[in-house]
Amino acid sequence: MAWRLLLRGAGRALGPGRALPAAPGPGARRGCGELAALRASGFSQEQARRLLALQPRLGPERREAAAAQLLLLGLSAEAALALLERSPALLRLPTERLRERAEELRRLGLDGGRLRRAVSRCPRLFQVPRRRLEAAVRLLRERCLFTVEQLREVLGTCPAVLLEEPRALHQQFQYAYFRMGVRQKEMVKARLFQMPFAELRNRHIFLERRGLYETPHKGQTQTSNPKLKDILQLPEKDFLASLACSTPEEFEVFKKLLAREEEEKEEEEDVDALYTEDDDDLDSDESKTARE
């Protein structure tokens, strides 16, 4: 009875039509607790609120653990938050998975600043199957013959190679090695794998057909080839002006013609393959008839 009188008196003090504020429910208390935990981890009030807005149905323990793992990599609070905002699916990965993948990347030579830059540029490194990473590394070391230090540099500057199919990586390496005459040291310095293979071919063949690039024979050429670094890293406008001595319109026409050439070549190969199959079937029938 006394508590009712107390509430009635409090209501009169608030004035007519005004009610006492409701007590915070369990959800609000839980949110406040998670906010405080994130603040204690080093996130600002505003950063913690942004983090809480990601995957709102996720349990607080999972969110705090994922953020903690990224901070342990050496990422700043803002960098960790930006990474999670770009790839909120990371919050749903088991904490142990994040920890193990970070250790795997360290064993590959991505430590310190290289590791921080790699995961910031390519957060999918945490999500791809381990066998994909192992296959890419095995190809770069055993078939492309990059040294340990060269591999570390490749992974540090272009971590997305770990997401590529080994066949595609090998094709790009072989093209640069055999068609362009470029060795591993120059590939690493020029950051070969940062450019899509199709664009590399377009630029190289365009230079080749304009007489500005020659495939070395026994390390020698009649012309002075442009450096791979310039072919890859110059913006298209500068590439055309300073290396190809051409215009964007000419380059666009060339790319369309090259694409048509590739289509016709594929069609011819399909026809050749069909005739080869027919010849094999005919030989088989003739052999069978002869035996009979």
PDB file of C-alpha atoms in Angstrom:
ATOM      1  CA  MET A   1       0.000   0.000   0.000  1.00  0.00           C
ATOM      2  CA  ALA A   2       2.794   2.356   0.823  1.00  0.00           C
ATOM      3  CA  TRP A   3       4.500   1.884  -2.577  1.00  0.00           C
ATOM      4  CA  ARG A   4       1.233   2.749  -4.354  1.00  0.00           C
ATOM      5  CA  LEU A   5       0.973   5.992  -2.434  1.00  0.00           C
ATOM      6  CA  LEU A   6       4.571   6.718  -3.265  1.00  0.00           C
ATOM      7  CA  LEU A   7       3.967   6.186  -7.018  1.00  0.00           C
ATOM      8  CA  ARG A   8       0.783   8.289  -6.857  1.00  0.00           C
ATOM      9  CA  GLY A   9       2.731  11.107  -5.245  1.00  0.00           C
ATOM     10  CA  ALA A  10       5.453  10.834  -7.870  1.00  0.00           C
ATOM     11  CA  GLY A  11       2.787  10.997 -10.586  1.00  0.00           C
ATOM     12  CA  ARG A  12       1.342  14.209  -9.121  1.00  0.00           C
ATOM     13  CA  ALA A  13       4.846  15.670  -9.020  1.00  0.00           C
ATOM     14  CA  LEU A  14       5.295  14.991 -12.717  1.00  0.00           C
ATOM     15  CA  GLY A  15       2.050  16.771 -13.494  1.00  0.00           C
ATOM     16  CA  PRO A  16      -1.163  15.655 -15.225  1.00  0.00           C
ATOM     17  CA  GLY A  17      -0.843  13.464 -18.324  1.00  0.00           C
ATOM     18  CA  ARG A  18       2.769  12.497 -17.592  1.00  0.00           C
ATOM     19  CA  ALA A  19       3.858   9.053 -16.560  1.00  0.00           C
ATOM     20  CA  LEU A  20       6.945   7.666 -14.928  1.00  0.00           C
ATOM     21  CA  PRO A  21       9.611   6.485 -17.399  1.00  0.00           C
ATOM     22  CA  ALA A  22       9.557   2.759 -17.968  1.00  0.00           C
ATOM     23  CA  ALA A  23      12.326   0.742 -16.411  1.00  0.00           C
ATOM     24  CA  PRO A  24      14.911  -0.436 -18.985  1.00  0.00           C
ATOM     25  CA  GLY A  25      14.123  -3.916 -20.247  1.00  0.00           C
ATOM     26  CA  PRO A  26      16.570  -6.817 -20.550  1.00  0.00           C
ATOM     27  CA  GLY A  27      17.401  -5.895 -24.174  1.00  0.00           C
ATOM     28  CA  ALA A  28      18.339  -2.340 -23.273  1.00  0.00           C
ATOM     29  CA  ARG A  29      20.479  -3.483 -20.361  1.00  0.00           C
ATOM     30  CA  ARG A  30      22.194  -6.025 -22.607  1.00  0.00           C
ATOM     31  CA  GLY A  31      22.849  -3.348 -25.256  1.00  0.00           C
ATOM     32  CA  CYS A  32      24.326  -1.031 -22.661  1.00  0.00           C
ATOM     33  CA  GLY A  33      26.568  -3.819 -21.421  1.00  0.00           C
ATOM     34  CA  GLU A  34      27.807  -4.625 -24.919  1.00  0.00           C
ATOM     35  CA  LEU A  35      28.378  -0.944 -25.621  1.00  0.00           C
ATOM     36  CA  ALA A  36      30.460  -0.680 -22.462  1.00  0.00           C
ATOM     37  CA  ALA A  37      32.457  -3.787 -23.414  1.00  0.00           C
ATOM     38  CA  LEU A  38      33.244  -2.376 -26.854  1.00  0.00           C
ATOM     39  CA  ARG A  39      34.233   0.948 -25.304  1.00  0.00           C
ATOM     40  CA  ALA A  40      36.587  -0.916 -22.975  1.00  0.00           C
ATOM     41  CA  SER A  41      38.147  -2.629 -26.040  1.00  0.00           C
ATOM     42  CA  GLY A  42      39.135   0.736 -27.470  1.00  0.00           C
ATOM     43  CA  PHE A  43      36.165   1.725 -29.626  1.00  0.00           C
ATOM     44  CA  SER A  44      34.757   5.209 -29.248  1.00  0.00           C
ATOM     45  CA  GLN A  45      31.091   5.743 -28.377  1.00  0.00           C
ATOM     46  CA  GLU A  46      30.243   6.431 -32.017  1.00  0.00           C
ATOM     47  CA  GLN A  47      32.313   3.493 -33.303  1.00  0.00           C
ATOM     48  CA  ALA A  48      30.716   1.127 -30.810  1.00  0.00           C
ATOM     49  CA  ARG A  49      27.223   2.206 -31.912  1.00  0.00           C
ATOM     50  CA  ARG A  50      28.136   1.614 -35.564  1.00  0.00           C
ATOM     51  CA  LEU A  51      29.420  -1.822 -34.659  1.00  0.00           C
ATOM     52  CA  LEU A  52      26.247  -2.641 -32.729  1.00  0.00           C
ATOM     53  CA  ALA A  53      24.220  -1.764 -35.830  1.00  0.00           C
ATOM     54  CA  LEU A  54      25.907  -4.599 -37.768  1.00  0.00           C
ATOM     55  CA  GLN A  55      24.117  -7.932 -37.601  1.00  0.00           C
ATOM     56  CA  PRO A  56      21.798  -6.702 -34.796  1.00  0.00           C
ATOM     57  CA  ARG A  57      20.472 -10.200 -34.062  1.00  0.00           C
ATOM     58  CA  LEU A  58      23.947 -11.527 -33.414  1.00  0.00           C
ATOM     59  CA  GLY A  59      24.857 -12.398 -29.844  1.00  0.00           C
ATOM     60  CA  PRO A  60      27.105  -9.885 -28.098  1.00  0.00           C
ATOM     61  CA  GLU A  61      29.799 -12.444 -27.343  1.00  0.00           C
ATOM     62  CA  ARG A  62      30.301 -13.204 -31.042  1.00  0.00           C
ATOM     63  CA  ARG A  63      30.499  -9.531 -31.989  1.00  0.00           C
ATOM     64  CA  GLU A  64      32.956  -8.678 -29.220  1.00  0.00           C
ATOM     65  CA  ALA A  65      35.118 -11.722 -30.017  1.00  0.00           C
ATOM     66  CA  ALA A  66      35.317 -10.896 -33.753  1.00  0.00           C
ATOM     67  CA  ALA A  67      36.232  -7.286 -33.041  1.00  0.00           C
ATOM     68  CA  ALA A  68      38.844  -8.415 -30.505  1.00  0.00           C
ATOM     69  CA  GLN A  69      40.494 -10.750 -33.042  1.00  0.00           C
ATOM     70  CA  LEU A  70      40.847  -7.941 -35.564  1.00  0.00           C
ATOM     71  CA  LEU A  71      42.327  -5.667 -32.935  1.00  0.00           C
ATOM     72  CA  LEU A  72      44.832  -8.394 -32.057  1.00  0.00           C
ATOM     73  CA  LEU A  73      46.027  -8.323 -35.661  1.00  0.00           C
ATOM     74  CA  GLY A  74      47.140  -4.770 -35.025  1.00  0.00           C
ATOM     75  CA  LEU A  75      44.236  -3.034 -36.763  1.00  0.00           C
ATOM     76  CA  SER A  76      43.078   0.227 -35.236  1.00  0.00           C
ATOM     77  CA  ALA A  77      39.511   0.419 -33.949  1.00  0.00           C
ATOM     78  CA  GLU A  78      38.471   2.446 -37.004  1.00  0.00           C
ATOM     79  CA  ALA A  79      40.188   0.040 -39.416  1.00  0.00           C
ATOM     80  CA  ALA A  80      38.598  -2.988 -37.741  1.00  0.00           C
ATOM     81  CA  LEU A  81      35.179  -1.328 -37.863  1.00  0.00           C
ATOM     82  CA  ALA A  82      35.595  -0.372 -41.532  1.00  0.00           C
ATOM     83  CA  LEU A  83      36.553  -3.959 -42.337  1.00  0.00           C
ATOM     84  CA  LEU A  84      33.465  -5.338 -40.575  1.00  0.00           C
ATOM     85  CA  GLU A  85      31.230  -2.777 -42.260  1.00  0.00           C
ATOM     86  CA  ARG A  86      32.508  -3.925 -45.671  1.00  0.00           C
ATOM     87  CA  SER A  87      32.256  -7.606 -44.758  1.00  0.00           C
ATOM     88  CA  PRO A  88      29.705  -8.047 -41.930  1.00  0.00           C
ATOM     89  CA  ALA A  89      29.670 -11.802 -42.645  1.00  0.00           C
ATOM     90  CA  LEU A  90      32.964 -11.974 -40.718  1.00  0.00           C
ATOM     91  CA  LEU A  91      30.957 -11.453 -37.535  1.00  0.00           C
ATOM     92  CA  ARG A  92      29.326 -14.830 -38.071  1.00  0.00           C
ATOM     93  CA  LEU A  93      32.572 -16.735 -38.413  1.00  0.00           C
ATOM     94  CA  PRO A  94      33.629 -18.734 -35.355  1.00  0.00           C
ATOM     95  CA  THR A  95      36.256 -16.944 -33.325  1.00  0.00           C
ATOM     96  CA  GLU A  96      38.548 -19.935 -33.606  1.00  0.00           C
ATOM     97  CA  ARG A  97      38.303 -19.745 -37.411  1.00  0.00           C
ATOM     98  CA  LEU A  98      39.443 -16.116 -37.389  1.00  0.00           C
ATOM     99  CA  ARG A  99      42.332 -16.948 -35.075  1.00  0.00           C
ATOM    100  CA  GLU A 100      43.473 -19.978 -37.090  1.00  0.00           C
ATOM    101  CA  ARG A 101      43.308 -18.130 -40.410  1.00  0.00           C
ATOM    102  CA  ALA A 102      45.384 -15.273 -39.011  1.00  0.00           C
ATOM    103  CA  GLU A 103      48.014 -17.801 -37.927  1.00  0.00           C
ATOM    104  CA  GLU A 104      48.004 -19.421 -41.378  1.00  0.00           C
ATOM    105  CA  LEU A 105      48.588 -16.060 -43.031  1.00  0.00           C
ATOM    106  CA  ARG A 106      51.433 -15.349 -40.622  1.00  0.00           C
ATOM    107  CA  ARG A 107      53.053 -18.666 -41.548  1.00  0.00           C
ATOM    108  CA  LEU A 108      52.937 -17.575 -45.186  1.00  0.00           C
ATOM    109  CA  GLY A 109      55.006 -14.543 -44.273  1.00  0.00           C
ATOM    110  CA  LEU A 110      52.220 -11.994 -43.835  1.00  0.00           C
ATOM    111  CA  ASP A 111      53.133 -10.558 -40.487  1.00  0.00           C
ATOM    112  CA  GLY A 112      52.940  -7.113 -38.944  1.00  0.00           C
ATOM    113  CA  GLY A 113      52.013  -4.393 -41.406  1.00  0.00           C
ATOM    114  CA  ARG A 114      51.748  -6.826 -44.321  1.00  0.00           C
ATOM    115  CA  LEU A 115      49.096  -8.831 -42.510  1.00  0.00           C
ATOM    116  CA  ARG A 116      47.119  -5.734 -41.571  1.00  0.00           C
ATOM    117  CA  ARG A 117      47.195  -4.437 -45.139  1.00  0.00           C
ATOM    118  CA  ALA A 118      46.318  -7.839 -46.601  1.00  0.00           C
ATOM    119  CA  VAL A 119      43.184  -8.408 -44.519  1.00  0.00           C
ATOM    120  CA  SER A 120      42.103  -4.790 -44.933  1.00  0.00           C
ATOM    121  CA  ARG A 121      42.363  -5.029 -48.714  1.00  0.00           C
ATOM    122  CA  CYS A 122      40.962  -8.538 -48.949  1.00  0.00           C
ATOM    123  CA  PRO A 123      38.720  -9.554 -46.013  1.00  0.00           C
ATOM    124  CA  ARG A 124      37.633 -12.651 -47.940  1.00  0.00           C
ATOM    125  CA  LEU A 125      40.932 -14.213 -46.875  1.00  0.00           C
ATOM    126  CA  PHE A 126      39.126 -15.186 -43.680  1.00  0.00           C
ATOM    127  CA  GLN A 127      36.330 -16.922 -45.567  1.00  0.00           C
ATOM    128  CA  VAL A 128      37.874 -18.977 -48.371  1.00  0.00           C
ATOM    129  CA  PRO A 129      38.601 -22.670 -47.713  1.00  0.00           C
ATOM    130  CA  ARG A 130      42.081 -23.468 -46.511  1.00  0.00           C
ATOM    131  CA  ARG A 131      42.710 -25.767 -49.488  1.00  0.00           C
ATOM    132  CA  ARG A 132      42.253 -22.791 -51.840  1.00  0.00           C
ATOM    133  CA  LEU A 133      44.988 -20.875 -50.028  1.00  0.00           C
ATOM    134  CA  GLU A 134      47.279 -23.893 -50.014  1.00  0.00           C
ATOM    135  CA  ALA A 135      46.732 -24.577 -53.724  1.00  0.00           C
ATOM    136  CA  ALA A 136      47.587 -20.989 -54.694  1.00  0.00           C
ATOM    137  CA  VAL A 137      50.727 -20.947 -52.545  1.00  0.00           C
ATOM    138  CA  ARG A 138      51.859 -24.346 -53.829  1.00  0.00           C
ATOM    139  CA  LEU A 139      51.505 -23.195 -57.435  1.00  0.00           C
ATOM    140  CA  LEU A 140      53.405 -19.948 -56.877  1.00  0.00           C
ATOM    141  CA  ARG A 141      56.258 -21.756 -55.149  1.00  0.00           C
ATOM    142  CA  GLU A 142      56.506 -25.041 -57.068  1.00  0.00           C
ATOM    143  CA  ARG A 143      55.405 -24.195 -60.610  1.00  0.00           C
ATOM    144  CA  CYS A 144      56.074 -20.467 -60.858  1.00  0.00           C
ATOM    145  CA  LEU A 145      59.289 -20.863 -58.830  1.00  0.00           C
ATOM    146  CA  PHE A 146      58.991 -17.699 -56.771  1.00  0.00           C
ATOM    147  CA  THR A 147      61.418 -17.631 -53.855  1.00  0.00           C
ATOM    148  CA  VAL A 148      60.137 -17.433 -50.285  1.00  0.00           C
ATOM    149  CA  GLU A 149      60.877 -13.718 -50.143  1.00  0.00           C
ATOM    150  CA  GLN A 150      59.311 -13.098 -53.548  1.00  0.00           C
ATOM    151  CA  LEU A 151      56.193 -14.986 -52.489  1.00  0.00           C
ATOM    152  CA  ARG A 152      55.973 -12.900 -49.326  1.00  0.00           C
ATOM    153  CA  GLU A 153      56.139  -9.746 -51.443  1.00  0.00           C
ATOM    154  CA  VAL A 154      53.478 -11.015 -53.869  1.00  0.00           C
ATOM    155  CA  LEU A 155      51.098 -11.852 -51.031  1.00  0.00           C
ATOM    156  CA  GLY A 156      51.760  -8.540 -49.315  1.00  0.00           C
ATOM    157  CA  THR A 157      51.073  -6.415 -52.403  1.00  0.00           C
ATOM    158  CA  CYS A 158      48.352  -8.548 -53.979  1.00  0.00           C
ATOM    159  CA  PRO A 159      46.725 -10.801 -51.360  1.00  0.00           C
ATOM    160  CA  ALA A 160      43.817 -11.510 -53.727  1.00  0.00           C
ATOM    161  CA  VAL A 161      46.036 -14.058 -55.528  1.00  0.00           C
ATOM    162  CA  LEU A 162      45.142 -16.427 -52.704  1.00  0.00           C
ATOM    163  CA  LEU A 163      41.529 -16.322 -53.876  1.00  0.00           C
ATOM    164  CA  GLU A 164      42.316 -17.137 -57.510  1.00  0.00           C
ATOM    165  CA  GLU A 165      42.031 -20.505 -59.188  1.00  0.00           C
ATOM    166  CA  PRO A 166      45.546 -21.961 -59.604  1.00  0.00           C
ATOM    167  CA  ARG A 167      44.946 -22.470 -63.332  1.00  0.00           C
ATOM    168  CA  ALA A 168      44.241 -18.765 -63.847  1.00  0.00           C
ATOM    169  CA  LEU A 169      47.341 -17.774 -61.871  1.00  0.00           C
ATOM    170  CA  HIS A 170      49.518 -20.150 -63.845  1.00  0.00           C
ATOM    171  CA  GLN A 171      48.150 -18.848 -67.156  1.00  0.00           C
ATOM    172  CA  GLN A 172      49.017 -15.272 -66.243  1.00  0.00           C
ATOM    173  CA  PHE A 173      52.487 -16.260 -65.032  1.00  0.00           C
ATOM    174  CA  GLN A 174      53.235 -18.278 -68.169  1.00  0.00           C
ATOM    175  CA  TYR A 175      52.092 -15.456 -70.416  1.00  0.00           C
ATOM    176  CA  ALA A 176      54.416 -12.977 -68.717  1.00  0.00           C
ATOM    177  CA  TYR A 177      57.294 -15.460 -68.627  1.00  0.00           C
ATOM    178  CA  PHE A 178      57.140 -16.940 -72.137  1.00  0.00           C
ATOM    179  CA  ARG A 179      55.299 -14.383 -74.286  1.00  0.00           C
ATOM    180  CA  MET A 180      56.719 -11.260 -72.664  1.00  0.00           C
ATOM    181  CA  GLY A 181      60.085 -12.650 -71.583  1.00  0.00           C
ATOM    182  CA  VAL A 182      59.770 -11.342 -68.021  1.00  0.00           C
ATOM    183  CA  ARG A 183      61.433 -13.103 -65.074  1.00  0.00           C
ATOM    184  CA  GLN A 184      60.127 -13.547 -61.547  1.00  0.00           C
ATOM    185  CA  LYS A 185      62.056 -10.681 -60.005  1.00  0.00           C
ATOM    186  CA  GLU A 186      60.566  -8.171 -62.435  1.00  0.00           C
ATOM    187  CA  MET A 187      57.068  -9.681 -62.037  1.00  0.00           C
ATOM    188  CA  VAL A 188      57.227  -9.104 -58.296  1.00  0.00           C
ATOM    189  CA  LYS A 189      58.545  -5.574 -58.664  1.00  0.00           C
ATOM    190  CA  ALA A 190      55.853  -4.715 -61.245  1.00  0.00           C
ATOM    191  CA  ARG A 191      53.073  -6.391 -59.187  1.00  0.00           C
ATOM    192  CA  LEU A 192      52.002  -8.612 -62.047  1.00  0.00           C
ATOM    193  CA  PHE A 193      48.916 -10.104 -60.408  1.00  0.00           C
ATOM    194  CA  GLN A 194      47.298  -6.777 -59.580  1.00  0.00           C
ATOM    195  CA  MET A 195      46.145  -6.355 -63.191  1.00  0.00           C
ATOM    196  CA  PRO A 196      43.476  -8.687 -64.638  1.00  0.00           C
ATOM    197  CA  PHE A 197      44.950 -11.059 -67.196  1.00  0.00           C
ATOM    198  CA  ALA A 198      42.655  -9.837 -70.005  1.00  0.00           C
ATOM    199  CA  GLU A 199      43.872  -6.262 -69.584  1.00  0.00           C
ATOM    200  CA  LEU A 200      47.511  -7.394 -69.502  1.00  0.00           C
ATOM    201  CA  ARG A 201      47.030  -9.217 -72.832  1.00  0.00           C
ATOM    202  CA  ASN A 202      45.283  -6.250 -74.392  1.00  0.00           C
ATOM    203  CA  ARG A 203      48.098  -3.882 -73.524  1.00  0.00           C
ATOM    204  CA  HIS A 204      50.903  -6.252 -74.463  1.00  0.00           C
ATOM    205  CA  ILE A 205      49.477  -7.363 -77.824  1.00  0.00           C
ATOM    206  CA  PHE A 206      48.617  -3.751 -78.689  1.00  0.00           C
ATOM    207  CA  LEU A 207      52.256  -2.766 -78.147  1.00  0.00           C
ATOM    208  CA  GLU A 208      53.432  -5.876 -80.005  1.00  0.00           C
ATOM    209  CA  ARG A 209      51.379  -5.167 -83.118  1.00  0.00           C
ATOM    210  CA  ARG A 210      52.521  -1.570 -83.172  1.00  0.00           C
ATOM    211  CA  GLY A 211      56.117  -2.794 -83.229  1.00  0.00           C
ATOM    212  CA  LEU A 212      56.821  -1.499 -79.743  1.00  0.00           C
ATOM    213  CA  TYR A 213      57.303  -4.833 -77.952  1.00  0.00           C
ATOM    214  CA  GLU A 214      59.240  -7.919 -79.014  1.00  0.00           C
ATOM    215  CA  THR A 215      59.363 -11.295 -77.316  1.00  0.00           C
ATOM    216  CA  PRO A 216      63.005 -11.810 -76.279  1.00  0.00           C
ATOM    217  CA  HIS A 217      64.897 -14.664 -77.918  1.00  0.00           C
ATOM    218  CA  LYS A 218      67.566 -16.036 -75.595  1.00  0.00           C
ATOM    219  CA  GLY A 219      67.184 -12.879 -73.565  1.00  0.00           C
ATOM    220  CA  GLN A 220      67.821 -10.582 -76.538  1.00  0.00           C
ATOM    221  CA  THR A 221      65.531  -8.281 -78.545  1.00  0.00           C
ATOM    222  CA  GLN A 222      65.981  -5.962 -81.494  1.00  0.00           C
ATOM    223  CA  THR A 223      63.939  -3.257 -79.759  1.00  0.00           C
ATOM    224  CA  SER A 224      64.023  -1.846 -76.252  1.00  0.00           C
ATOM    225  CA  ASN A 225      60.880  -3.206 -74.642  1.00  0.00           C
ATOM    226  CA  PRO A 226      58.918  -1.061 -72.195  1.00  0.00           C
ATOM    227  CA  LYS A 227      59.254  -2.122 -68.585  1.00  0.00           C
ATOM    228  CA  LEU A 228      56.530  -4.404 -67.253  1.00  0.00           C
ATOM    229  CA  LYS A 229      56.004  -1.997 -64.353  1.00  0.00           C
ATOM    230  CA  ASP A 230      55.047   0.783 -66.768  1.00  0.00           C
ATOM    231  CA  ILE A 231      52.746  -1.464 -68.799  1.00  0.00           C
ATOM    232  CA  LEU A 232      50.901  -2.540 -65.676  1.00  0.00           C
ATOM    233  CA  GLN A 233      50.820   0.498 -63.443  1.00  0.00           C
ATOM    234  CA  LEU A 234      50.314   3.435 -65.792  1.00  0.00           C
ATOM    235  CA  PRO A 235      46.697   4.591 -66.088  1.00  0.00           C
ATOM    236  CA  GLU A 236      45.284   3.751 -69.505  1.00  0.00           C
ATOM    237  CA  LYS A 237      45.488   7.375 -70.668  1.00  0.00           C
ATOM    238  CA  ASP A 238      49.183   7.597 -69.802  1.00  0.00           C
ATOM    239  CA  PHE A 239      49.895   4.107 -71.161  1.00  0.00           C
ATOM    240  CA  LEU A 240      48.485   5.108 -74.543  1.00  0.00           C
ATOM    241  CA  ALA A 241      50.191   8.492 -74.639  1.00  0.00           C
ATOM    242  CA  SER A 242      53.671   7.561 -73.418  1.00  0.00           C
ATOM    243  CA  LEU A 243      54.100   3.875 -74.348  1.00  0.00           C
ATOM    244  CA  ALA A 244      51.717   2.982 -77.172  1.00  0.00           C
ATOM    245  CA  CYS A 245      51.788   6.425 -78.838  1.00  0.00           C
ATOM    246  CA  SER A 246      48.127   5.950 -79.680  1.00  0.00           C
ATOM    247  CA  THR A 247      44.639   7.238 -78.871  1.00  0.00           C
ATOM    248  CA  PRO A 248      41.835   5.802 -76.729  1.00  0.00           C
ATOM    249  CA  GLU A 249      39.700   5.384 -79.861  1.00  0.00           C
ATOM    250  CA  GLU A 250      42.351   3.244 -81.567  1.00  0.00           C
ATOM    251  CA  PHE A 251      42.754   1.126 -78.451  1.00  0.00           C
ATOM    252  CA  GLU A 252      39.008   0.526 -78.193  1.00  0.00           C
ATOM    253  CA  VAL A 253      38.810  -0.569 -81.833  1.00  0.00           C
ATOM    254  CA  PHE A 254      41.798  -2.872 -81.284  1.00  0.00           C
ATOM    255  CA  LYS A 255      40.212  -4.539 -78.249  1.00  0.00           C
ATOM    256  CA  LYS A 256      37.017  -5.252 -80.189  1.00  0.00           C
ATOM    257  CA  LEU A 257      38.972  -6.737 -83.085  1.00  0.00           C
ATOM    258  CA  LEU A 258      41.085  -8.848 -80.712  1.00  0.00           C
ATOM    259  CA  ALA A 259      37.959 -10.153 -78.989  1.00  0.00           C
ATOM    260  CA  ARG A 260      36.525 -11.112 -82.389  1.00  0.00           C
ATOM    261  CA  GLU A 261      39.772 -12.891 -83.289  1.00  0.00           C
ATOM    262  CA  GLU A 262      39.566 -14.889 -80.070  1.00  0.00           C
ATOM    263  CA  GLU A 263      35.963 -15.890 -80.772  1.00  0.00           C
ATOM    264  CA  GLU A 264      36.820 -17.050 -84.300  1.00  0.00           C
ATOM    265  CA  LYS A 265      39.814 -18.976 -82.991  1.00  0.00           C
ATOM    266  CA  GLU A 266      37.660 -20.744 -80.400  1.00  0.00           C
ATOM    267  CA  GLU A 267      35.094 -21.635 -83.055  1.00  0.00           C
ATOM    268  CA  GLU A 268      37.820 -23.096 -85.288  1.00  0.00           C
ATOM    269  CA  GLU A 269      39.174 -25.126 -82.381  1.00  0.00           C
ATOM    270  CA  ASP A 270      35.692 -26.446 -81.624  1.00  0.00           C
ATOM    271  CA  VAL A 271      35.271 -27.503 -85.276  1.00  0.00           C
ATOM    272  CA  ASP A 272      38.715 -29.147 -85.310  1.00  0.00           C
ATOM    273  CA  ALA A 273      37.864 -31.006 -82.122  1.00  0.00           C
ATOM    274  CA  LEU A 274      34.584 -32.188 -83.671  1.00  0.00           C
ATOM    275  CA  TYR A 275      36.352 -33.511 -86.796  1.00  0.00           C
ATOM    276  CA  THR A 276      38.951 -35.206 -84.634  1.00  0.00           C
ATOM    277  CA  GLU A 277      36.198 -37.005 -82.718  1.00  0.00           C
ATOM    278  CA  ASP A 278      34.556 -38.046 -86.004  1.00  0.00           C
ATOM    279  CA  ASP A 279      37.875 -39.378 -87.328  1.00  0.00           C
ATOM    280  CA  ASP A 280      38.407 -41.335 -84.122  1.00  0.00           C
ATOM    281  CA  ASP A 281      34.934 -42.859 -84.427  1.00  0.00           C
ATOM    282  CA  LEU A 282      35.561 -43.717 -88.085  1.00  0.00           C
ATOM    283  CA  ASP A 283      38.877 -45.373 -87.277  1.00  0.00           C
ATOM    284  CA  SER A 284      37.176 -47.369 -84.567  1.00  0.00           C
ATOM    285  CA  ASP A 285      34.421 -48.535 -86.943  1.00  0.00           C
ATOM    286  CA  GLU A 286      36.942 -49.474 -89.629  1.00  0.00           C
ATOM    287  CA  SER A 287      38.983 -51.463 -87.136  1.00  0.00           C
ATOM    288  CA  LYS A 288      35.881 -53.252 -85.982  1.00  0.00           C
ATOM    289  CA  THR A 289      34.870 -54.068 -89.593  1.00  0.00           C
ATOM    290  CA  ALA A 290      38.349 -55.334 -90.391  1.00  0.00           C
ATOM    291  CA  ARG A 291      38.292 -57.653 -87.395  1.00  0.00           C
ATOM    292  CA  GLU A 292      34.952 -59.042 -88.456  1.00  0.00           C
TER     293      GLU A 292
END
